[in-house]
Short mmCIF file of C-alpha atoms and ligand atoms in Angstrom, two decimals:
data_model
loop_
_atom_site.label_atom_id
_atom_site.label_comp_id
_atom_site.label_asym_id
_atom_site.label_seq_id
_atom_site.Cartn_x
_atom_site.Cartn_y
_atom_site.Cartn_z
CA MET A 974 91.66 90.98 59.57
CA ILE A 975 88.80 92.65 61.43
CA ASN A 976 89.83 95.42 63.81
CA PHE A 977 87.74 94.58 66.89
CA GLN A 978 88.86 97.81 68.61
CA LEU A 979 86.40 99.68 66.39
CA PHE A 980 83.43 97.93 68.01
CA LYS A 981 84.32 98.87 71.55
CA ASN A 982 81.89 100.70 73.80
CA THR A 983 81.83 100.79 77.58
CA LYS A 984 79.30 97.95 77.75
CA ASN A 985 81.61 95.49 76.06
CA CYS A 986 84.83 96.70 77.66
CA ARG A 987 86.00 93.59 79.48
CA ASN A 988 89.20 94.81 81.09
CA THR A 989 91.31 97.90 81.83
CA ASN A 990 93.00 97.71 78.46
CA ASP A 991 89.67 97.85 76.61
CA PHE A 992 88.78 101.02 78.53
CA ARG A 993 92.22 102.44 77.79
CA THR A 994 91.69 101.94 74.05
CA LEU A 995 88.35 103.70 74.22
CA ALA A 996 89.70 106.55 76.36
CA LYS A 997 92.49 107.08 73.84
CA ALA A 998 89.95 107.41 71.04
CA LYS A 999 87.72 109.81 72.99
CA LEU A 1000 90.20 112.23 74.58
CA PRO A 1001 92.37 114.94 73.05
CA SER A 1002 95.84 113.44 73.07
CA ALA A 1003 97.35 115.74 75.73
CA ILE A 1004 94.64 114.71 78.17
CA PHE A 1005 94.90 111.00 77.39
CA HIS A 1006 98.67 111.13 77.88
CA TYR A 1007 98.29 112.99 81.18
CA ILE A 1008 96.38 109.96 82.50
CA ASP A 1009 98.42 107.33 80.73
CA GLY A 1010 101.90 108.75 81.17
CA ALA A 1011 104.44 108.53 83.97
CA ALA A 1012 107.92 109.79 84.90
CA ASP A 1013 111.16 109.66 82.86
CA ASP A 1014 111.36 106.36 80.93
CA GLU A 1015 108.24 104.99 82.64
CA VAL A 1016 110.18 101.95 83.89
CA THR A 1017 108.50 102.01 87.28
CA TYR A 1018 105.10 102.50 85.69
CA ARG A 1019 105.51 99.29 83.69
CA ARG A 1020 107.04 97.40 86.63
CA ASN A 1021 104.10 98.22 88.89
CA THR A 1022 101.97 95.83 86.81
CA GLU A 1023 104.72 93.44 85.65
CA ALA A 1024 105.54 92.68 89.31
CA TYR A 1025 102.28 90.76 89.56
CA GLU A 1026 103.42 88.44 86.80
CA LYS A 1027 106.51 87.38 88.75
CA CYS A 1028 104.54 85.20 91.11
CA ASP A 1029 101.77 82.63 90.84
CA LEU A 1030 98.66 81.85 92.79
CA ILE A 1031 98.25 78.43 94.37
CA PRO A 1032 94.59 77.48 94.57
CA ASN A 1033 92.81 75.08 96.91
CA VAL A 1034 89.84 73.03 95.76
CA LEU A 1035 86.71 71.33 97.13
CA ALA A 1036 86.15 74.26 99.46
CA GLY A 1037 82.38 74.80 99.10
CA VAL A 1038 82.45 78.23 97.49
CA GLU A 1039 78.81 78.76 96.55
CA GLU A 1040 78.51 81.74 98.93
CA ILE A 1041 81.44 84.11 99.11
CA ASP A 1042 82.07 87.44 100.81
CA THR A 1043 84.20 90.00 98.93
CA SER A 1044 84.19 92.64 101.67
CA VAL A 1045 87.17 93.87 103.69
CA GLU A 1046 87.67 96.36 106.49
CA VAL A 1047 90.17 99.15 106.04
CA MET A 1048 90.75 102.05 108.47
CA GLY A 1049 87.71 100.81 110.38
CA MET A 1050 85.50 101.15 107.29
CA LYS A 1051 83.80 98.14 105.74
CA ILE A 1052 83.96 98.16 101.95
CA ASP A 1053 82.18 95.65 99.73
CA ILE A 1054 85.12 94.94 97.45
CA PRO A 1055 88.85 95.00 98.29
CA MET A 1056 89.74 97.47 95.50
CA PHE A 1057 89.02 101.18 95.81
CA CYS A 1058 89.37 104.41 93.80
CA SER A 1059 92.61 106.22 94.62
CA PRO A 1060 92.38 110.00 94.53
CA THR A 1061 93.26 111.48 91.15
CA ALA A 1062 93.42 115.09 90.00
CA LEU A 1063 91.41 117.05 87.44
CA GLN A 1064 88.65 114.56 86.62
CA ARG A 1065 86.48 117.21 84.93
CA LEU A 1066 88.99 117.09 82.08
CA PHE A 1067 88.38 113.39 81.52
CA HIS A 1068 84.58 113.56 81.59
CA TYR A 1069 82.21 116.46 82.23
CA ASP A 1070 80.78 114.76 85.36
CA GLY A 1071 84.27 114.31 86.83
CA GLU A 1072 84.43 113.21 90.47
CA ARG A 1073 80.63 113.14 90.68
CA ALA A 1074 80.56 110.18 88.28
CA VAL A 1075 83.31 108.29 90.11
CA ALA A 1076 81.80 108.95 93.55
CA LYS A 1077 78.37 107.65 92.51
CA ALA A 1078 79.84 104.56 90.86
CA ALA A 1079 81.96 103.86 93.98
CA GLU A 1080 78.85 104.25 96.12
CA LYS A 1081 76.87 101.83 93.93
CA TYR A 1082 79.50 99.13 94.49
CA GLY A 1083 80.14 100.05 98.13
CA THR A 1084 83.80 100.91 97.78
CA LEU A 1085 85.91 103.77 99.10
CA PHE A 1086 86.07 106.92 96.98
CA GLY A 1087 89.18 109.11 97.15
CA ILE A 1088 89.15 112.71 95.96
CA SER A 1089 92.27 114.76 95.22
CA SER A 1090 93.21 118.21 96.56
CA LEU A 1091 93.08 119.00 92.83
CA GLY A 1092 89.53 117.68 92.56
CA THR A 1093 87.12 119.52 90.28
CA VAL A 1094 83.98 119.01 92.39
CA SER A 1095 83.67 120.45 95.89
CA LEU A 1096 84.00 118.29 98.99
CA GLN A 1097 80.71 119.73 100.14
CA GLU A 1098 78.93 118.42 97.05
CA ILE A 1099 80.57 114.99 97.35
CA GLY A 1100 79.56 114.88 101.03
CA LYS A 1101 75.94 115.49 100.03
CA THR A 1102 76.04 113.12 97.03
CA ILE A 1103 77.29 109.88 98.59
CA SER A 1104 76.87 108.25 101.96
CA THR A 1105 79.55 105.56 101.51
CA PRO A 1106 83.16 105.94 102.77
CA LYS A 1107 85.08 108.89 101.33
CA MET A 1108 88.68 109.94 101.70
CA PHE A 1109 90.29 113.29 100.95
CA GLN A 1110 93.81 113.36 99.51
CA PHE A 1111 95.73 116.12 101.22
CA TYR A 1112 98.66 118.03 99.75
CA CYS A 1113 100.64 119.96 102.34
CA HIS A 1114 100.85 123.52 100.99
CA LYS A 1115 103.40 126.16 101.89
CA ASP A 1116 100.44 128.35 102.79
CA LYS A 1117 99.31 126.90 106.13
CA GLY A 1118 96.00 128.75 105.67
CA VAL A 1119 95.23 126.46 102.72
CA ASN A 1120 96.01 123.39 104.84
CA ASP A 1121 93.77 124.45 107.71
CA ALA A 1122 90.98 125.42 105.31
CA MET A 1123 91.11 121.99 103.64
CA ILE A 1124 90.94 120.13 106.97
CA GLU A 1125 87.94 122.26 107.90
CA MET A 1126 86.25 121.50 104.54
CA CYS A 1127 86.73 117.76 105.17
CA LYS A 1128 85.15 118.06 108.60
CA GLN A 1129 82.20 120.07 107.26
CA ALA A 1130 81.61 117.61 104.41
CA ASN A 1131 81.77 114.65 106.81
CA PHE A 1132 84.70 112.89 105.16
CA ASP A 1133 85.84 109.67 106.84
CA ALA A 1134 89.58 109.80 106.18
CA ILE A 1135 92.44 111.98 105.00
CA ALA A 1136 95.36 110.57 103.00
CA LEU A 1137 98.42 112.81 103.16
CA THR A 1138 100.40 112.35 99.94
CA VAL A 1139 104.10 112.14 100.79
CA ASP A 1140 105.66 111.21 97.44
CA THR A 1141 105.20 114.53 95.63
CA ILE A 1142 107.74 116.67 97.47
CA THR A 1143 108.58 117.95 93.99
CA GLY A 1144 106.92 117.33 90.63
CA GLY A 1145 107.85 114.15 88.71
CA ASN A 1146 109.43 114.49 85.27
CA ARG A 1147 106.45 113.56 83.12
CA GLU A 1148 107.89 113.92 79.66
CA ARG A 1149 104.72 113.04 77.78
CA ASP A 1150 103.12 116.16 79.33
CA LEU A 1151 106.10 118.24 78.19
CA TRP A 1152 105.77 116.89 74.65
CA THR A 1153 102.02 117.46 74.46
CA GLY A 1154 102.11 120.82 76.28
CA PHE A 1155 99.51 119.66 78.81
CA THR A 1156 98.33 122.49 81.07
CA THR A 1157 95.54 122.96 83.56
CA PRO A 1158 93.10 124.15 82.29
CA PRO A 1159 94.00 123.20 78.68
CA LYS A 1160 95.50 126.05 76.68
CA LEU A 1161 94.51 126.74 73.11
CA THR A 1162 97.56 126.39 70.88
CA PRO A 1163 97.75 125.38 67.19
CA LYS A 1164 98.66 121.83 68.25
CA SER A 1165 95.91 121.51 70.87
CA LEU A 1166 93.37 123.09 68.53
CA ILE A 1167 93.83 120.26 66.02
CA SER A 1168 93.30 117.70 68.76
CA PHE A 1169 90.18 119.50 70.02
CA VAL A 1170 88.74 119.61 66.49
CA LEU A 1171 89.41 115.89 66.08
CA HIS A 1172 87.51 115.19 69.33
CA PRO A 1173 84.37 117.30 68.90
CA ASN A 1174 82.30 115.51 71.58
CA TRP A 1175 84.90 116.13 74.25
CA SER A 1176 85.45 119.72 73.10
CA LEU A 1177 81.74 120.64 73.06
CA ASN A 1178 81.20 119.07 76.47
CA TYR A 1179 84.22 120.93 77.79
CA LEU A 1180 83.17 124.30 76.36
CA LEU A 1181 79.40 124.19 76.90
CA ARG A 1182 79.05 122.44 80.23
CA GLU A 1183 80.06 123.47 83.75
CA LYS A 1184 83.26 125.51 83.78
CA PHE A 1185 86.47 123.81 84.88
CA SER A 1186 87.40 124.74 88.44
CA LEU A 1187 89.36 123.53 91.45
CA PRO A 1188 86.94 124.26 94.29
CA GLN A 1189 89.24 123.08 97.09
CA LEU A 1190 91.94 125.57 96.09
CA GLU A 1191 89.95 128.31 94.38
CA GLN A 1192 90.18 130.90 97.11
CA HIS A 1193 93.89 130.37 97.58
CA VAL A 1194 95.22 129.98 94.06
CA ASN A 1195 95.87 133.65 93.40
CA ARG A 1196 97.79 133.97 96.62
CA GLY A 1197 100.06 131.06 95.78
CA THR A 1198 100.72 130.53 92.12
CA ASN A 1199 99.01 130.52 88.78
CA ILE A 1200 97.23 127.18 88.53
CA ALA A 1201 96.75 127.56 84.77
CA VAL A 1202 100.19 126.09 84.26
CA SER A 1203 101.05 122.44 84.69
CA VAL A 1204 100.50 119.99 87.51
CA GLY A 1205 104.27 119.55 87.78
CA ASP A 1206 104.69 123.29 88.33
CA TYR A 1207 101.90 123.27 90.89
CA LEU A 1208 103.50 120.44 92.84
CA SER A 1209 106.92 122.08 92.72
CA SER A 1210 105.85 125.62 93.53
CA MET A 1211 102.87 125.46 95.89
CA LEU A 1212 103.64 122.43 98.02
CA ASP A 1213 105.81 122.60 101.11
CA GLN A 1214 109.17 120.96 100.44
CA SER A 1215 110.13 121.34 104.08
CA MET A 1216 107.33 118.96 105.10
CA ASP A 1217 108.56 116.39 107.62
CA TRP A 1218 107.26 113.84 110.13
CA LYS A 1219 106.32 116.57 112.60
CA ASP A 1220 104.08 118.19 109.97
CA ALA A 1221 102.43 114.86 109.19
CA GLU A 1222 101.81 114.30 112.90
CA GLU A 1223 100.37 117.80 113.22
CA ILE A 1224 97.98 117.30 110.29
CA ASN A 1225 96.86 114.01 111.85
CA ARG A 1226 96.29 115.77 115.18
CA LYS A 1227 94.31 118.63 113.63
CA TRP A 1228 92.17 116.22 111.63
CA GLY A 1229 91.50 113.75 114.45
CA LYS A 1230 89.77 111.08 112.34
CA LYS A 1231 91.16 108.25 110.19
CA PHE A 1232 94.56 109.19 108.79
CA CYS A 1233 96.65 107.56 106.09
CA LEU A 1234 100.03 108.28 104.52
CA LYS A 1235 99.96 107.82 100.75
CA GLY A 1236 103.26 107.05 99.06
CA VAL A 1237 105.21 105.15 101.72
CA MET A 1238 107.71 102.71 100.16
CA SER A 1239 110.35 101.90 102.80
CA VAL A 1240 110.09 99.73 105.90
CA ASP A 1241 111.60 102.50 108.04
CA ASP A 1242 108.98 105.00 106.89
CA ALA A 1243 106.22 102.46 107.48
CA LYS A 1244 107.45 102.14 111.09
CA ARG A 1245 107.49 105.92 111.48
CA ALA A 1246 103.93 106.06 110.17
CA VAL A 1247 102.99 103.76 113.06
CA ASP A 1248 104.89 106.04 115.48
CA ILE A 1249 102.93 109.13 114.43
CA GLY A 1250 99.64 107.31 114.93
CA ALA A 1251 98.58 106.85 111.29
CA ASP A 1252 95.79 104.33 110.76
CA ALA A 1253 96.99 103.18 107.34
CA ILE A 1254 99.70 103.50 104.74
CA MET A 1255 99.25 103.30 101.01
CA VAL A 1256 102.33 101.53 99.67
CA SER A 1257 102.55 103.51 96.45
CA ASN A 1258 104.90 105.22 94.03
CA HIS A 1259 102.13 107.41 92.61
CA GLY A 1260 101.56 105.07 89.69
CA GLY A 1261 105.15 105.59 88.49
CA ARG A 1262 104.51 109.29 88.01
CA GLN A 1263 107.15 110.55 90.47
CA LEU A 1264 110.45 108.68 90.99
CA ASP A 1265 111.22 106.51 87.98
CA GLY A 1266 113.41 103.55 88.93
CA CYS A 1267 111.51 103.19 92.19
CA ILE A 1268 110.58 99.66 93.27
CA SER A 1269 106.96 98.61 92.72
CA PRO A 1270 104.46 98.59 95.61
CA PHE A 1271 103.76 94.86 95.20
CA GLU A 1272 107.50 94.01 95.42
CA GLN A 1273 107.79 95.99 98.67
CA LEU A 1274 104.61 94.70 100.19
CA ALA A 1275 105.83 91.58 102.03
CA GLU A 1276 108.63 93.38 103.91
CA ILE A 1277 106.33 96.20 104.94
CA VAL A 1278 103.52 93.85 106.03
CA ASP A 1279 106.01 91.82 108.08
CA ALA A 1280 107.27 94.95 109.81
CA VAL A 1281 104.02 96.80 110.56
CA GLY A 1282 101.06 94.77 109.28
CA ASP A 1283 99.88 93.94 112.79
CA ARG A 1284 99.79 97.62 113.83
CA ILE A 1285 98.57 99.54 110.79
CA ASP A 1286 96.46 98.83 107.70
CA VAL A 1287 98.67 98.29 104.66
CA ILE A 1288 97.10 99.19 101.31
CA CYS A 1289 98.74 98.18 98.03
CA ASP A 1290 98.30 100.98 95.47
CA GLY A 1291 99.13 101.01 91.78
CA GLY A 1292 99.66 98.76 88.78
CA ILE A 1293 96.53 96.73 89.50
CA ARG A 1294 94.62 95.80 86.35
CA ARG A 1295 93.07 92.42 87.23
CA GLY A 1296 91.22 90.68 90.04
CA THR A 1297 94.11 88.22 90.33
CA HIS A 1298 96.46 91.14 91.11
CA VAL A 1299 94.23 92.06 94.04
CA LEU A 1300 94.18 88.46 95.28
CA LYS A 1301 97.98 88.29 95.05
CA ALA A 1302 98.38 91.48 97.11
CA LEU A 1303 95.89 90.24 99.72
CA SER A 1304 97.67 86.87 99.86
CA VAL A 1305 100.87 88.71 100.76
CA GLY A 1306 99.04 90.60 103.51
CA ALA A 1307 97.57 93.85 102.16
CA LYS A 1308 94.26 94.84 103.81
CA ALA A 1309 92.97 96.34 100.55
CA CYS A 1310 94.15 97.53 97.15
CA SER A 1311 93.66 100.75 95.23
CA GLY A 1312 94.44 102.37 91.92
CA GLY A 1313 93.86 105.28 89.58
CA ARG A 1314 94.03 104.38 85.92
CA TRP A 1315 91.77 101.29 86.25
CA TYR A 1316 88.78 103.60 86.73
CA LEU A 1317 90.09 106.77 85.00
CA TYR A 1318 90.19 105.21 81.54
CA ALA A 1319 86.60 104.08 82.16
CA LEU A 1320 85.58 107.57 83.29
CA ALA A 1321 86.94 109.01 80.06
CA ALA A 1322 85.35 106.23 78.04
CA GLY A 1323 81.84 106.52 79.47
CA GLY A 1324 81.37 108.71 82.56
CA GLN A 1325 79.54 107.16 85.51
CA LEU A 1326 78.35 104.15 83.50
CA GLY A 1327 81.90 103.53 82.35
CA VAL A 1328 83.25 103.58 85.92
CA GLU A 1329 80.39 101.33 87.06
CA LYS A 1330 81.35 98.85 84.34
CA ALA A 1331 85.03 98.98 85.36
CA ILE A 1332 84.16 98.35 89.02
CA SER A 1333 81.71 95.59 88.13
CA ASN A 1334 84.33 93.92 85.91
CA MET A 1335 86.77 94.03 88.83
CA LYS A 1336 84.16 92.70 91.27
CA ASN A 1337 83.24 89.84 88.91
CA GLU A 1338 86.89 88.94 88.45
CA ILE A 1339 87.49 88.95 92.21
CA GLU A 1340 84.41 86.78 92.81
CA ARG A 1341 85.35 84.30 90.12
CA ASP A 1342 88.99 84.19 91.21
CA MET A 1343 88.06 83.70 94.88
CA LYS A 1344 85.98 80.67 93.89
CA LEU A 1345 88.79 79.32 91.76
CA MET A 1346 91.19 79.88 94.66
CA GLY A 1347 88.88 78.00 97.03
CA VAL A 1348 88.24 80.82 99.51
CA THR A 1349 84.90 82.13 100.74
CA LYS A 1350 86.40 85.08 102.64
CA LEU A 1351 89.35 87.22 101.64
CA SER A 1352 90.88 86.79 105.09
CA GLN A 1353 91.43 83.10 104.19
CA LEU A 1354 94.11 84.11 101.67
CA SER A 1355 97.67 83.80 102.96
CA ARG A 1356 101.24 83.38 101.75
CA LYS A 1357 100.47 79.67 101.33
CA ASN A 1358 98.46 80.78 98.29
CA ILE A 1359 101.35 82.42 96.45
CA LYS A 1360 104.73 81.39 95.10
CA PHE A 1361 107.40 83.80 93.84
CA ARG A 1362 109.55 82.61 90.97
C1 FMN B 1871 95.80 111.09 86.08
C2 FMN B 1871 96.27 110.83 87.48
C3 FMN B 1871 96.18 111.84 88.43
C4 FMN B 1871 96.59 111.61 89.74
N1 FMN B 1871 96.43 112.60 90.68
C5 FMN B 1871 96.79 112.36 91.97
C6 FMN B 1871 96.61 113.36 92.98
O1 FMN B 1871 96.10 114.43 92.71
N2 FMN B 1871 97.01 113.07 94.23
C7 FMN B 1871 97.57 111.86 94.57
O2 FMN B 1871 97.94 111.65 95.73
N3 FMN B 1871 97.75 110.90 93.63
C8 FMN B 1871 97.37 111.12 92.36
N4 FMN B 1871 97.54 110.14 91.41
C9 FMN B 1871 98.09 108.81 91.83
C10 FMN B 1871 96.95 107.85 92.20
O3 FMN B 1871 96.33 108.23 93.39
C11 FMN B 1871 97.48 106.43 92.38
O4 FMN B 1871 98.49 106.43 93.34
C12 FMN B 1871 98.03 105.85 91.07
O5 FMN B 1871 97.14 106.14 90.01
C13 FMN B 1871 98.21 104.34 91.19
O6 FMN B 1871 98.67 103.80 89.98
P1 FMN B 1871 97.71 103.14 88.88
O7 FMN B 1871 97.16 104.28 88.08
O8 FMN B 1871 98.60 102.25 88.14
O9 FMN B 1871 96.60 102.42 89.61
C14 FMN B 1871 97.13 110.35 90.09
C15 FMN B 1871 97.23 109.34 89.13
C16 FMN B 1871 96.80 109.57 87.83
C17 FMN B 1871 96.89 108.46 86.82
#
């Protein structure tokens, strides 16, 4: 039996799983598992994708679908495809171009680019590099000076939106990271050394190219905690566990532009997001990396859309691996979808070109699936197009 996995390169990666296979081969194992892993038994992580298999699309035919429009509007921004890049930490570890590569690929396909508070390229540089919509993911730190400085950086770099992450009040129990000893930056131990030696391309690029840094936090790290530990420790020790709705409202007020809450899962919280004047919510459980046993975003979507969908943009985040998943979420009423791993595996597999291929795969799937569904605009999708089993 021929092992087709051996012939994979980014050009012939046809889906998220192909990129995942390639990323696994290219990255030292601790880094691969940091991307791939989730909390506790990873039940929620698996359910985020499985939820899409519990319902079916109902197509219409003879609809004249030669010309179709894949764009949507979210938070007042027009994006060319309804799937965007959620903010994810530490991208320099996955490929030496890090966020630069993802930002340029997102720009090429006209979709929204999200950058994490733990981004490894500065907001200033991203602001100069791309002219398409960009969103900063905001962690509320105990040190209010850090918070104010980050809002100011977003303003200076002309960011369009801030997403305040609300599902990381403490670090999730990511056991794969505990097993592998994943730290930021990577520590040299006998175990990690073997993995670095077995991945010489990654190791040389890591050692010889631009040094790993966290420009958004650099000036504040020494005052808070030692970042060269683990992301879990960072979340638990530097972030403000007393954060509440008043703080979220205050951050929104200080920012004054488009504002989103990332990690809302309950109907009550979605209503409160409307009350504090948020423009959008990302229905998300952080890709299953925080509370294991949490319901999946797609399973919560209908109730949330019914409660607040006419007053706030509802984004479905996480578990999405196929164009049909996006069409299912939009049929239920999401304004747009987003995700992390779908482009992160591709970043690790092939830098900017890899991410471009992942986005183009997704765009092609969405185009094909729209035609097969008999819609020329995404706004034509509705609950009539979906049946839950
Ligand atoms: C490696 C990795 C790092 C992440 N870092 C952040 C982060 O810094 N801030 C944040 O709000 N979410 C972060 N997330 C969560 C993503 O923004 C997104 O919610 C999640 O990836 C969605 O699930 P999916 O990967 O199945 O698409 C991260 C996810 C991954 C996989």
